[in-house]
PDB file of C-alpha atoms in Angstrom:
ATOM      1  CA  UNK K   1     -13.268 -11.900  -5.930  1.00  0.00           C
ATOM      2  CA  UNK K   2     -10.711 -10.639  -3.714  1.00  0.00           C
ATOM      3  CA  UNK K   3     -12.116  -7.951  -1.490  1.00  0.00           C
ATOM      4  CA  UNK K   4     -11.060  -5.962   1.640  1.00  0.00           C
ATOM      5  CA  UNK K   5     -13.286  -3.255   3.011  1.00  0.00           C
ATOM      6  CA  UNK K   6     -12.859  -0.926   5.920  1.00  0.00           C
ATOM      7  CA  UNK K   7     -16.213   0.685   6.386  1.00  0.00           C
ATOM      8  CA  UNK K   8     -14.886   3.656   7.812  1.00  0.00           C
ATOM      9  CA  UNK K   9     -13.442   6.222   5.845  1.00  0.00           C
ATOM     10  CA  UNK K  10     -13.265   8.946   8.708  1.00  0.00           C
ATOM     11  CA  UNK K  11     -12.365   7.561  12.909  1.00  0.00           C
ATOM     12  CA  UNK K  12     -11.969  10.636  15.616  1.00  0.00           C
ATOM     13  CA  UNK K  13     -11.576   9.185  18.867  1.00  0.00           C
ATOM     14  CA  UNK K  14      -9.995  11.058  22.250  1.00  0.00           C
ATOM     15  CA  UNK K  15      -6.852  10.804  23.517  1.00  0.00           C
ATOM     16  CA  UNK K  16      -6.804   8.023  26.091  1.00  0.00           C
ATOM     17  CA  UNK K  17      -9.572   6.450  24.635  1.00  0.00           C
ATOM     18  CA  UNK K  18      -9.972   2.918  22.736  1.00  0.00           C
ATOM     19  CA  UNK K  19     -10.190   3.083  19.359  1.00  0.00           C
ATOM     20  CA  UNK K  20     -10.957  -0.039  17.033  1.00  0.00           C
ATOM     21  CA  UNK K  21     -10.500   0.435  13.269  1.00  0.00           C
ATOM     22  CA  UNK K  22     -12.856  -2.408  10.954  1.00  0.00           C
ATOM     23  CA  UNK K  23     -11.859  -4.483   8.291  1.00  0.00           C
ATOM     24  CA  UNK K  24     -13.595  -7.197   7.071  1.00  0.00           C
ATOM     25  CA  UNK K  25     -12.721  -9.189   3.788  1.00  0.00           C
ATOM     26  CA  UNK K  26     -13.752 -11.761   1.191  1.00  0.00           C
ATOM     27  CA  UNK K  27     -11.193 -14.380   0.049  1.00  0.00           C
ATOM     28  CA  UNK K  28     -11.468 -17.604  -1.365  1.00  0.00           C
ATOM     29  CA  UNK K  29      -8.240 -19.182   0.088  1.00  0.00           C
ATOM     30  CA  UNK K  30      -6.479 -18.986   3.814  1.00  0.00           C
ATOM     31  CA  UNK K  31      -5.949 -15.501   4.091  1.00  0.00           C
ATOM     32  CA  UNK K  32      -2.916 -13.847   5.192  1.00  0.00           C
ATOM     33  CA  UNK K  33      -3.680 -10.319   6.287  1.00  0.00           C
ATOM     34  CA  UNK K  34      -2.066  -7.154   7.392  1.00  0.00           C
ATOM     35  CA  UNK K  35      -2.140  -3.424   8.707  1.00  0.00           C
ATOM     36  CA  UNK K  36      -0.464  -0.546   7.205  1.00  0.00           C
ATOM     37  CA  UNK K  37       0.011   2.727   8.104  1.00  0.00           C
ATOM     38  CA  UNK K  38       0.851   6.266   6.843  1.00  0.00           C
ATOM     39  CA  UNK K  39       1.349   9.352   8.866  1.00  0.00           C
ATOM     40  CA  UNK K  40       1.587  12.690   7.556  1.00  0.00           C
ATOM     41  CA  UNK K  41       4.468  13.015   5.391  1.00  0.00           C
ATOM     42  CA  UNK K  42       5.521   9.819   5.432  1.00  0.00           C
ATOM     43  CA  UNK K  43       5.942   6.408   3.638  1.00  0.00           C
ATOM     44  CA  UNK K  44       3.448   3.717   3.743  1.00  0.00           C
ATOM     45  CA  UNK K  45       4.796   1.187   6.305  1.00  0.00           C
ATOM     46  CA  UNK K  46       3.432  -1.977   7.464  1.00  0.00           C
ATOM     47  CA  UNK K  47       1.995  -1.802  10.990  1.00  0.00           C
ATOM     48  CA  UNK K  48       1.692  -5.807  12.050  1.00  0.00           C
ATOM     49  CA  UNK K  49       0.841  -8.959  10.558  1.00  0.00           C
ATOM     50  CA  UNK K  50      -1.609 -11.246  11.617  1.00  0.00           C
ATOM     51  CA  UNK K  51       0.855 -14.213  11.230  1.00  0.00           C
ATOM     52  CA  UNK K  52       3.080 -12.952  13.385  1.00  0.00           C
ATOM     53  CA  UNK K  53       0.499 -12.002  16.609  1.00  0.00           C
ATOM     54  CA  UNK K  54       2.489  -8.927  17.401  1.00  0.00           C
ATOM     55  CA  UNK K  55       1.629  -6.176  19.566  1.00  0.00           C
ATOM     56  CA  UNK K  56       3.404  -3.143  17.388  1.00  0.00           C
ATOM     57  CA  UNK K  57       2.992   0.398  18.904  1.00  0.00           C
ATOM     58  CA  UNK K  58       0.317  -0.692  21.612  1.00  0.00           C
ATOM     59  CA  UNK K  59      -2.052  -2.246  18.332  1.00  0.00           C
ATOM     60  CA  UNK K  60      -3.212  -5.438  17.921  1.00  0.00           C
ATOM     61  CA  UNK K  61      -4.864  -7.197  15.599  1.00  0.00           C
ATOM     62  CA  UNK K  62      -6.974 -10.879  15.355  1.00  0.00           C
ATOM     63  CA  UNK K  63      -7.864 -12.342  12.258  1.00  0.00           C
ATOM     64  CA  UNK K  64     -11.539 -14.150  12.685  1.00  0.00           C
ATOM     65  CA  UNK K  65     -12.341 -15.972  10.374  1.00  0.00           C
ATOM     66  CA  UNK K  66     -15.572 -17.123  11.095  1.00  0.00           C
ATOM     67  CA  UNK K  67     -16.688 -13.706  10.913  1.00  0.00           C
ATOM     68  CA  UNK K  68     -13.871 -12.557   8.037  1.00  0.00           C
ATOM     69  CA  UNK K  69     -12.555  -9.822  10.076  1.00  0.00           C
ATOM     70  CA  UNK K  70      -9.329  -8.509  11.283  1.00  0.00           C
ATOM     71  CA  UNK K  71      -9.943  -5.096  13.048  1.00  0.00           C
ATOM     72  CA  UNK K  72      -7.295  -3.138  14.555  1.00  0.00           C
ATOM     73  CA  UNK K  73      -7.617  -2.563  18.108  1.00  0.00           C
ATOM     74  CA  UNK K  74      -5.691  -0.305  20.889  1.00  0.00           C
ATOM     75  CA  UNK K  75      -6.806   0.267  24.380  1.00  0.00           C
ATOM     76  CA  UNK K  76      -5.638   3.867  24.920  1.00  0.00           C
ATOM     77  CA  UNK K  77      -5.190   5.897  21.907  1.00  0.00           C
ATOM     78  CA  UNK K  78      -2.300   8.711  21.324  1.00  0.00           C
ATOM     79  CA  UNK K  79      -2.065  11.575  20.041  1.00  0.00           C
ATOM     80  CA  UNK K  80       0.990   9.822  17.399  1.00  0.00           C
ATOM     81  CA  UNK K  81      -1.809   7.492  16.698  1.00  0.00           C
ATOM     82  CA  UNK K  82      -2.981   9.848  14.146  1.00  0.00           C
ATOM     83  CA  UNK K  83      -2.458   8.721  10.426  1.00  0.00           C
ATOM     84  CA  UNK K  84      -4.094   6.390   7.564  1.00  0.00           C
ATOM     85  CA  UNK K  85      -4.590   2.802   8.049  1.00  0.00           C
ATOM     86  CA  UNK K  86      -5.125   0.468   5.457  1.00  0.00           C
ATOM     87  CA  UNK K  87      -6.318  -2.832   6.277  1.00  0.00           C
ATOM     88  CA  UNK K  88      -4.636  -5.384   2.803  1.00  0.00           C
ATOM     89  CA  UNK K  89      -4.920  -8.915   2.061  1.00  0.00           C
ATOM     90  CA  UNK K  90      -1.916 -10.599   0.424  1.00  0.00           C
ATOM     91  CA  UNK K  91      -3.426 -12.534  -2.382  1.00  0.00           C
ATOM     92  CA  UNK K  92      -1.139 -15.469  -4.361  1.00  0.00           C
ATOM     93  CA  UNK K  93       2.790 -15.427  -3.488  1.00  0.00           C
ATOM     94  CA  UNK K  94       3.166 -11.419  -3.228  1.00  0.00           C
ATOM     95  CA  UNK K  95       0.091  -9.528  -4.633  1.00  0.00           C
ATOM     96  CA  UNK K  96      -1.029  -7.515  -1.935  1.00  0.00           C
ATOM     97  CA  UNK K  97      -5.043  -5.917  -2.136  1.00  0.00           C
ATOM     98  CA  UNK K  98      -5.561  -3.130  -0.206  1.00  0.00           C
ATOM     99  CA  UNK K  99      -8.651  -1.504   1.519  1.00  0.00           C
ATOM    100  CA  UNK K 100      -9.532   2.434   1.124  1.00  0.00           C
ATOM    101  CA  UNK K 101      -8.055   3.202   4.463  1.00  0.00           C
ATOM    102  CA  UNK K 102      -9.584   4.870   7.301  1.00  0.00           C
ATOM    103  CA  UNK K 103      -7.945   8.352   8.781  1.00  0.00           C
ATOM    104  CA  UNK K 104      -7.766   8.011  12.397  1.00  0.00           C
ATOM    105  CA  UNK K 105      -7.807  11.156  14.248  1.00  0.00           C
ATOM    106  CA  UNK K 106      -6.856  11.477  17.791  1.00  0.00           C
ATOM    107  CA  UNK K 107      -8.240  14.341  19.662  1.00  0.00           C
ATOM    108  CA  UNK K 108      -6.050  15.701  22.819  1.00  0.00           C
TER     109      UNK K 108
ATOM    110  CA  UNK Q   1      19.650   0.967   5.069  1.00  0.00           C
ATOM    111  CA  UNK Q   2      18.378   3.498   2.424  1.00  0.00           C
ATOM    112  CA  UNK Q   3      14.556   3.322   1.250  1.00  0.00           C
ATOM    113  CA  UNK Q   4      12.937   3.134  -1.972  1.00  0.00           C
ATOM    114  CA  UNK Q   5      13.556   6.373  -4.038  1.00  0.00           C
ATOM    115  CA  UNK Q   6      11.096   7.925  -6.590  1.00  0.00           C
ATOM    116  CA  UNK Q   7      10.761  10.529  -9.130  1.00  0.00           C
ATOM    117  CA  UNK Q   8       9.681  13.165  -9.668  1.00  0.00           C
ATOM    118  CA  UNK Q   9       7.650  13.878  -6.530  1.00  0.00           C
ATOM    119  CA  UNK Q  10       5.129  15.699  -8.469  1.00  0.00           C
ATOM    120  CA  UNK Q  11       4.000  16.341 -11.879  1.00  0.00           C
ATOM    121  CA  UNK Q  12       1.519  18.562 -13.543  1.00  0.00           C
ATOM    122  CA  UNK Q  13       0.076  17.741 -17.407  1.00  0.00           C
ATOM    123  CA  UNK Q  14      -2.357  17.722 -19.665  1.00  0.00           C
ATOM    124  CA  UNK Q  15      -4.587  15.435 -20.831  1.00  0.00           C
ATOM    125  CA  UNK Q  16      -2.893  13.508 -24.274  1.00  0.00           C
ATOM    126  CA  UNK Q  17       0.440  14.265 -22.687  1.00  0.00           C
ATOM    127  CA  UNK Q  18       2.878  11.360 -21.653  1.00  0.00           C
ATOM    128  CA  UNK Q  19       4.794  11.577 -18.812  1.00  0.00           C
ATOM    129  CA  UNK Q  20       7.211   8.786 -17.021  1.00  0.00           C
ATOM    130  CA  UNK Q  21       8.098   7.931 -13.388  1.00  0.00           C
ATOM    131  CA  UNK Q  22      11.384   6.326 -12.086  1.00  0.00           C
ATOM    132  CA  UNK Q  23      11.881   4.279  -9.567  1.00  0.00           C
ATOM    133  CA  UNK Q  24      15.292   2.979  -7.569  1.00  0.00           C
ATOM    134  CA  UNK Q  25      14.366   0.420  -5.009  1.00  0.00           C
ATOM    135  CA  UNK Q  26      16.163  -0.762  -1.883  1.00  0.00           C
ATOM    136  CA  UNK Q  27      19.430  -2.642  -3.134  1.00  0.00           C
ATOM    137  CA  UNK Q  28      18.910  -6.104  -3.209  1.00  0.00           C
ATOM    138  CA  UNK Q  29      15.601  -6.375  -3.565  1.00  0.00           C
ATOM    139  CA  UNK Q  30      14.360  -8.415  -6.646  1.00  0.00           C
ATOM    140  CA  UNK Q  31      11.000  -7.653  -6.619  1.00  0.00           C
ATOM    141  CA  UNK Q  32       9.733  -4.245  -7.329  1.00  0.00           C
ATOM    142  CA  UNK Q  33       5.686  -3.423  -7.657  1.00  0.00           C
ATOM    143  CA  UNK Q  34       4.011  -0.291  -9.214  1.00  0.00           C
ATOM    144  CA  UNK Q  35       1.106   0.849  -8.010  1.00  0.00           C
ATOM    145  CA  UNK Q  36      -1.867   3.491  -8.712  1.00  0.00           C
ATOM    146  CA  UNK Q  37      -3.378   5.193  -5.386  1.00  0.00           C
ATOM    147  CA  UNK Q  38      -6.401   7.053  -7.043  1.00  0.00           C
ATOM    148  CA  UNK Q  39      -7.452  10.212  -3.985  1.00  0.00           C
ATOM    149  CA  UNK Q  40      -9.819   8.232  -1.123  1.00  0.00           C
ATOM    150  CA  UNK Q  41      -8.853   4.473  -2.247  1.00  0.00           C
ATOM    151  CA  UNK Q  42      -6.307   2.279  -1.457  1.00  0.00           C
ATOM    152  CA  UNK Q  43      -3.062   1.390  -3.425  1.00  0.00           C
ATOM    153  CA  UNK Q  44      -3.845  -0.661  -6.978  1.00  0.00           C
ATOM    154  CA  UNK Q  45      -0.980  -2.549  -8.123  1.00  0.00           C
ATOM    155  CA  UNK Q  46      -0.309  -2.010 -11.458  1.00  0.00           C
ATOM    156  CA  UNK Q  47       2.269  -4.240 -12.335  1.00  0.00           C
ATOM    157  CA  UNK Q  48       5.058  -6.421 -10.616  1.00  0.00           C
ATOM    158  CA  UNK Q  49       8.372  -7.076 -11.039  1.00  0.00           C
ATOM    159  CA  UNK Q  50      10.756 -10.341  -9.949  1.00  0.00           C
ATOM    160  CA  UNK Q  51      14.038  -8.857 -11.242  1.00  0.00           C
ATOM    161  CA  UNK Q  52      13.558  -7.731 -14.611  1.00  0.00           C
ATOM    162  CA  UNK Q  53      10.558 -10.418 -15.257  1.00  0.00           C
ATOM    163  CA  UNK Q  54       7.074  -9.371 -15.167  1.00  0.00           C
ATOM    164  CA  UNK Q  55       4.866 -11.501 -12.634  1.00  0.00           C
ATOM    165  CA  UNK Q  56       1.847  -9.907 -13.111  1.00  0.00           C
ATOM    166  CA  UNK Q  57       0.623  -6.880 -14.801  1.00  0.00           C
ATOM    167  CA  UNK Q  58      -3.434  -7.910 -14.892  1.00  0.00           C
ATOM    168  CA  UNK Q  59      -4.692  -4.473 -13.639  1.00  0.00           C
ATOM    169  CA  UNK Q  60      -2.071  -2.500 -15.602  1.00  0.00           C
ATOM    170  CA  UNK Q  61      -4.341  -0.591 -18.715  1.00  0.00           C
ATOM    171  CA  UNK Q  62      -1.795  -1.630 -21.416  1.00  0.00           C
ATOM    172  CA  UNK Q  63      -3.520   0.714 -23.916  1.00  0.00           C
ATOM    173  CA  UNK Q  64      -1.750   3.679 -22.220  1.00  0.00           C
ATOM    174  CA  UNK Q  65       0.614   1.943 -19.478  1.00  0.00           C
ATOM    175  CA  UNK Q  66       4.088   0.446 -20.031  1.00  0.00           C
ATOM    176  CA  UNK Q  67       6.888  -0.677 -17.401  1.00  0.00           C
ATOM    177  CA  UNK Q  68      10.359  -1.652 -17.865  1.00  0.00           C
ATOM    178  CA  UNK Q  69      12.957  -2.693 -15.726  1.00  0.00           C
ATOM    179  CA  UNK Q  70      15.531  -3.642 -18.005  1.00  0.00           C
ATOM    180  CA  UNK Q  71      18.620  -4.269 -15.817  1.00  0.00           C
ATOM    181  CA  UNK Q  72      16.369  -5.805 -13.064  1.00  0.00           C
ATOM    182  CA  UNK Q  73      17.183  -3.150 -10.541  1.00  0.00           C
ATOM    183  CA  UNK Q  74      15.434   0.403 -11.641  1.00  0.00           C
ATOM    184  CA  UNK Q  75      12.347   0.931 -13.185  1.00  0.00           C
ATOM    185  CA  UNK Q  76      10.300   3.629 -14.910  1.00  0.00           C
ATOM    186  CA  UNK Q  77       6.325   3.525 -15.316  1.00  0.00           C
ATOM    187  CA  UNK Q  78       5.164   5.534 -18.542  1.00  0.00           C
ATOM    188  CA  UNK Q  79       1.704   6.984 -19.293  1.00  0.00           C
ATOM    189  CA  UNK Q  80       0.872   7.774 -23.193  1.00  0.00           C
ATOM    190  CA  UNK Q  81      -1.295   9.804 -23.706  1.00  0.00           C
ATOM    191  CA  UNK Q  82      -2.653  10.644 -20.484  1.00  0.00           C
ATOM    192  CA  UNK Q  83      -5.951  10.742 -18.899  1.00  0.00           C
ATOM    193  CA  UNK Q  84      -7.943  12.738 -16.475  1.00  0.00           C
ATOM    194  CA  UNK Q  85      -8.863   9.871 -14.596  1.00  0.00           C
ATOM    195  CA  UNK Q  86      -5.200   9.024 -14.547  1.00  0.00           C
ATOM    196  CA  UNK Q  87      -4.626  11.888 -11.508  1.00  0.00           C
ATOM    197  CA  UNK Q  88      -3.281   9.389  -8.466  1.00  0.00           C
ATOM    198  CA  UNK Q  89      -0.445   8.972  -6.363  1.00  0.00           C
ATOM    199  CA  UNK Q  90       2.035   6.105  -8.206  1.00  0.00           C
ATOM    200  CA  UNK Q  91       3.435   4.558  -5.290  1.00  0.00           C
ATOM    201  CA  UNK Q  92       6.776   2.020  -6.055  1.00  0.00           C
ATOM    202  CA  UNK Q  93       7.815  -0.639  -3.664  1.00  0.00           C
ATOM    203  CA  UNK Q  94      10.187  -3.298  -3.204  1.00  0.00           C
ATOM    204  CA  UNK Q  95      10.077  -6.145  -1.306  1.00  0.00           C
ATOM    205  CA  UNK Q  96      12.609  -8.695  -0.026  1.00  0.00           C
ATOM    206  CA  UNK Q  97      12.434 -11.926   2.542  1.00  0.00           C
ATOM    207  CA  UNK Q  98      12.503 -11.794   5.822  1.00  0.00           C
ATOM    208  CA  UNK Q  99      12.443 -14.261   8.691  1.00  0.00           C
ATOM    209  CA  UNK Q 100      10.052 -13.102  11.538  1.00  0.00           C
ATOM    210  CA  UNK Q 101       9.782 -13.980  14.920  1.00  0.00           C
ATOM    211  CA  UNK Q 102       8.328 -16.831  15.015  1.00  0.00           C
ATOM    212  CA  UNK Q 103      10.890 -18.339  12.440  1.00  0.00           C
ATOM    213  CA  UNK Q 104       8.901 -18.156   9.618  1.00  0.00           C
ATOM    214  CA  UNK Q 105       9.563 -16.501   6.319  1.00  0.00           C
ATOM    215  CA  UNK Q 106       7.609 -13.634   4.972  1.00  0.00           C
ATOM    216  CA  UNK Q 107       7.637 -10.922   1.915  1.00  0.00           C
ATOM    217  CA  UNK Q 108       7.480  -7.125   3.340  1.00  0.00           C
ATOM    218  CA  UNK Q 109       6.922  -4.471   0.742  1.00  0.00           C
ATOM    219  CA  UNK Q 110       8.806  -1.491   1.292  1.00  0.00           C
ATOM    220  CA  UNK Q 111       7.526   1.461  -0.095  1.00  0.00           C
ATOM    221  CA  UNK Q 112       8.992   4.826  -1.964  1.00  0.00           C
ATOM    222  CA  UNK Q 113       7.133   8.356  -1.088  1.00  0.00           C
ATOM    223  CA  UNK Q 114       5.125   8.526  -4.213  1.00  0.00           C
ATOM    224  CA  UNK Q 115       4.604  10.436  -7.193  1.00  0.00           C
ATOM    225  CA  UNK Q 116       1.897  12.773  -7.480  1.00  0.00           C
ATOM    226  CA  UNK Q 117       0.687  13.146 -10.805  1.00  0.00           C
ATOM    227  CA  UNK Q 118      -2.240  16.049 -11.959  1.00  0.00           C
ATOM    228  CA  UNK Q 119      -3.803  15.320 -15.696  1.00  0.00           C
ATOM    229  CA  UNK Q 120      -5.480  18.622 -16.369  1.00  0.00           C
TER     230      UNK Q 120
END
């Protein structure tokens, strides 16, 4: 089955620091993965793809797929960095499974 | 260009109660996805949409669940009768396609603020 997991549910990390968010996943097929992200009071919006190799924000993200993980990395955290991620896996043509997110706190 | 729109934003019931949640996406976007965001998980999808076809609705609990979207542009998510474990967030979302940088087409879900729903 089609599974993503992000092993941590809580991440508090200093401002300036690097912070690294984990998701690893199980899928049967090529995998097409992405990052998502929800600040306080706002929408669920999609953070980067790992199709498209993008730096969004200062993140980035590399799918491995010899080790079936696609962590979210950025070398100096903000404060603005604060907010849910949620790594998902888009399964068939649309079907998108998520992860149960990891809040990311960054301390001043 | 104006976002996905969704009400109510909250709603408080009882359990055995029904209750129903609307949904306008962005214009122009043919496919529309419901899902159920249960308090520490991630986002379930519950059923989706390709205009007013169903594509797949294989986690949606059709005991209790039912979703229309008759004109293939709104569309409202009903609960009867309710459950306690039925308290979540019901996130809508449309999605449309887009060309990305590197020229290649992709499918980005767009998503409304949410409905908040208490069973008590």
């Amino acid at each position: 089955a089609q599974r993503v997991t992000q092993p941590e549910k809580l991440l508090s990390v200093f401002k300036g620091a690097p912070v690294e968010l984990k998701c690893n996943y199980s899928y049967s097929g090529s995998p097409e993965l992405f990052w998502y992200v929800q600040y306080s009071r706002q929408r669920l919006q999609l953070l980067l793809r790992h199709i498209s190799r993008e730096s969004i924000k200062g993140f980035t993200a590399d799918l491995n797929k010899g080790e079936t993980s696609f962590h979210l990395k950025k070398p100096f955290a903000q404060e603005e960095d604060s907010a849910m991620y949620y790594c998902a896996l888009r399964k068939g043509a649309q079907k998108l499974v998520f992860g149960q997110g990891t809040r990311l706190t960054i301390n001043p | 260009e104006a976002g996905v729109a969704q009400s109510p934003r909250y709603k408080i019931i009882e359990k055995r109660q029904s209750v129903a949640f609307w949904c306008n996406p962005i214009s122009g976007h043919a496919t529309l996805y419901w899902y159920q965001q249960i308090l520490g998980q991630g986002p379930k999808l519950l059923i989706q949409f390709q205009n007013n076809g169903v594509v797949d609705d294989s986690q949606l609990p059709k005991d209790r669940f039912s979703a229309e979207r008759l004109k293939g542009v709104d569309s409202t998510l009903k609960i009867q009768p309710a459950k306690l474990e039925d308290s979540a967030v019901y996130l809508c979302a449309s999605s449309s396609l887009r060309t990305g940088g590197n020229g290649r087409a992709y499918n980005e879900q767009f998503f409304g603020p949410g409905t908040r729903l208490t069973v008590l």
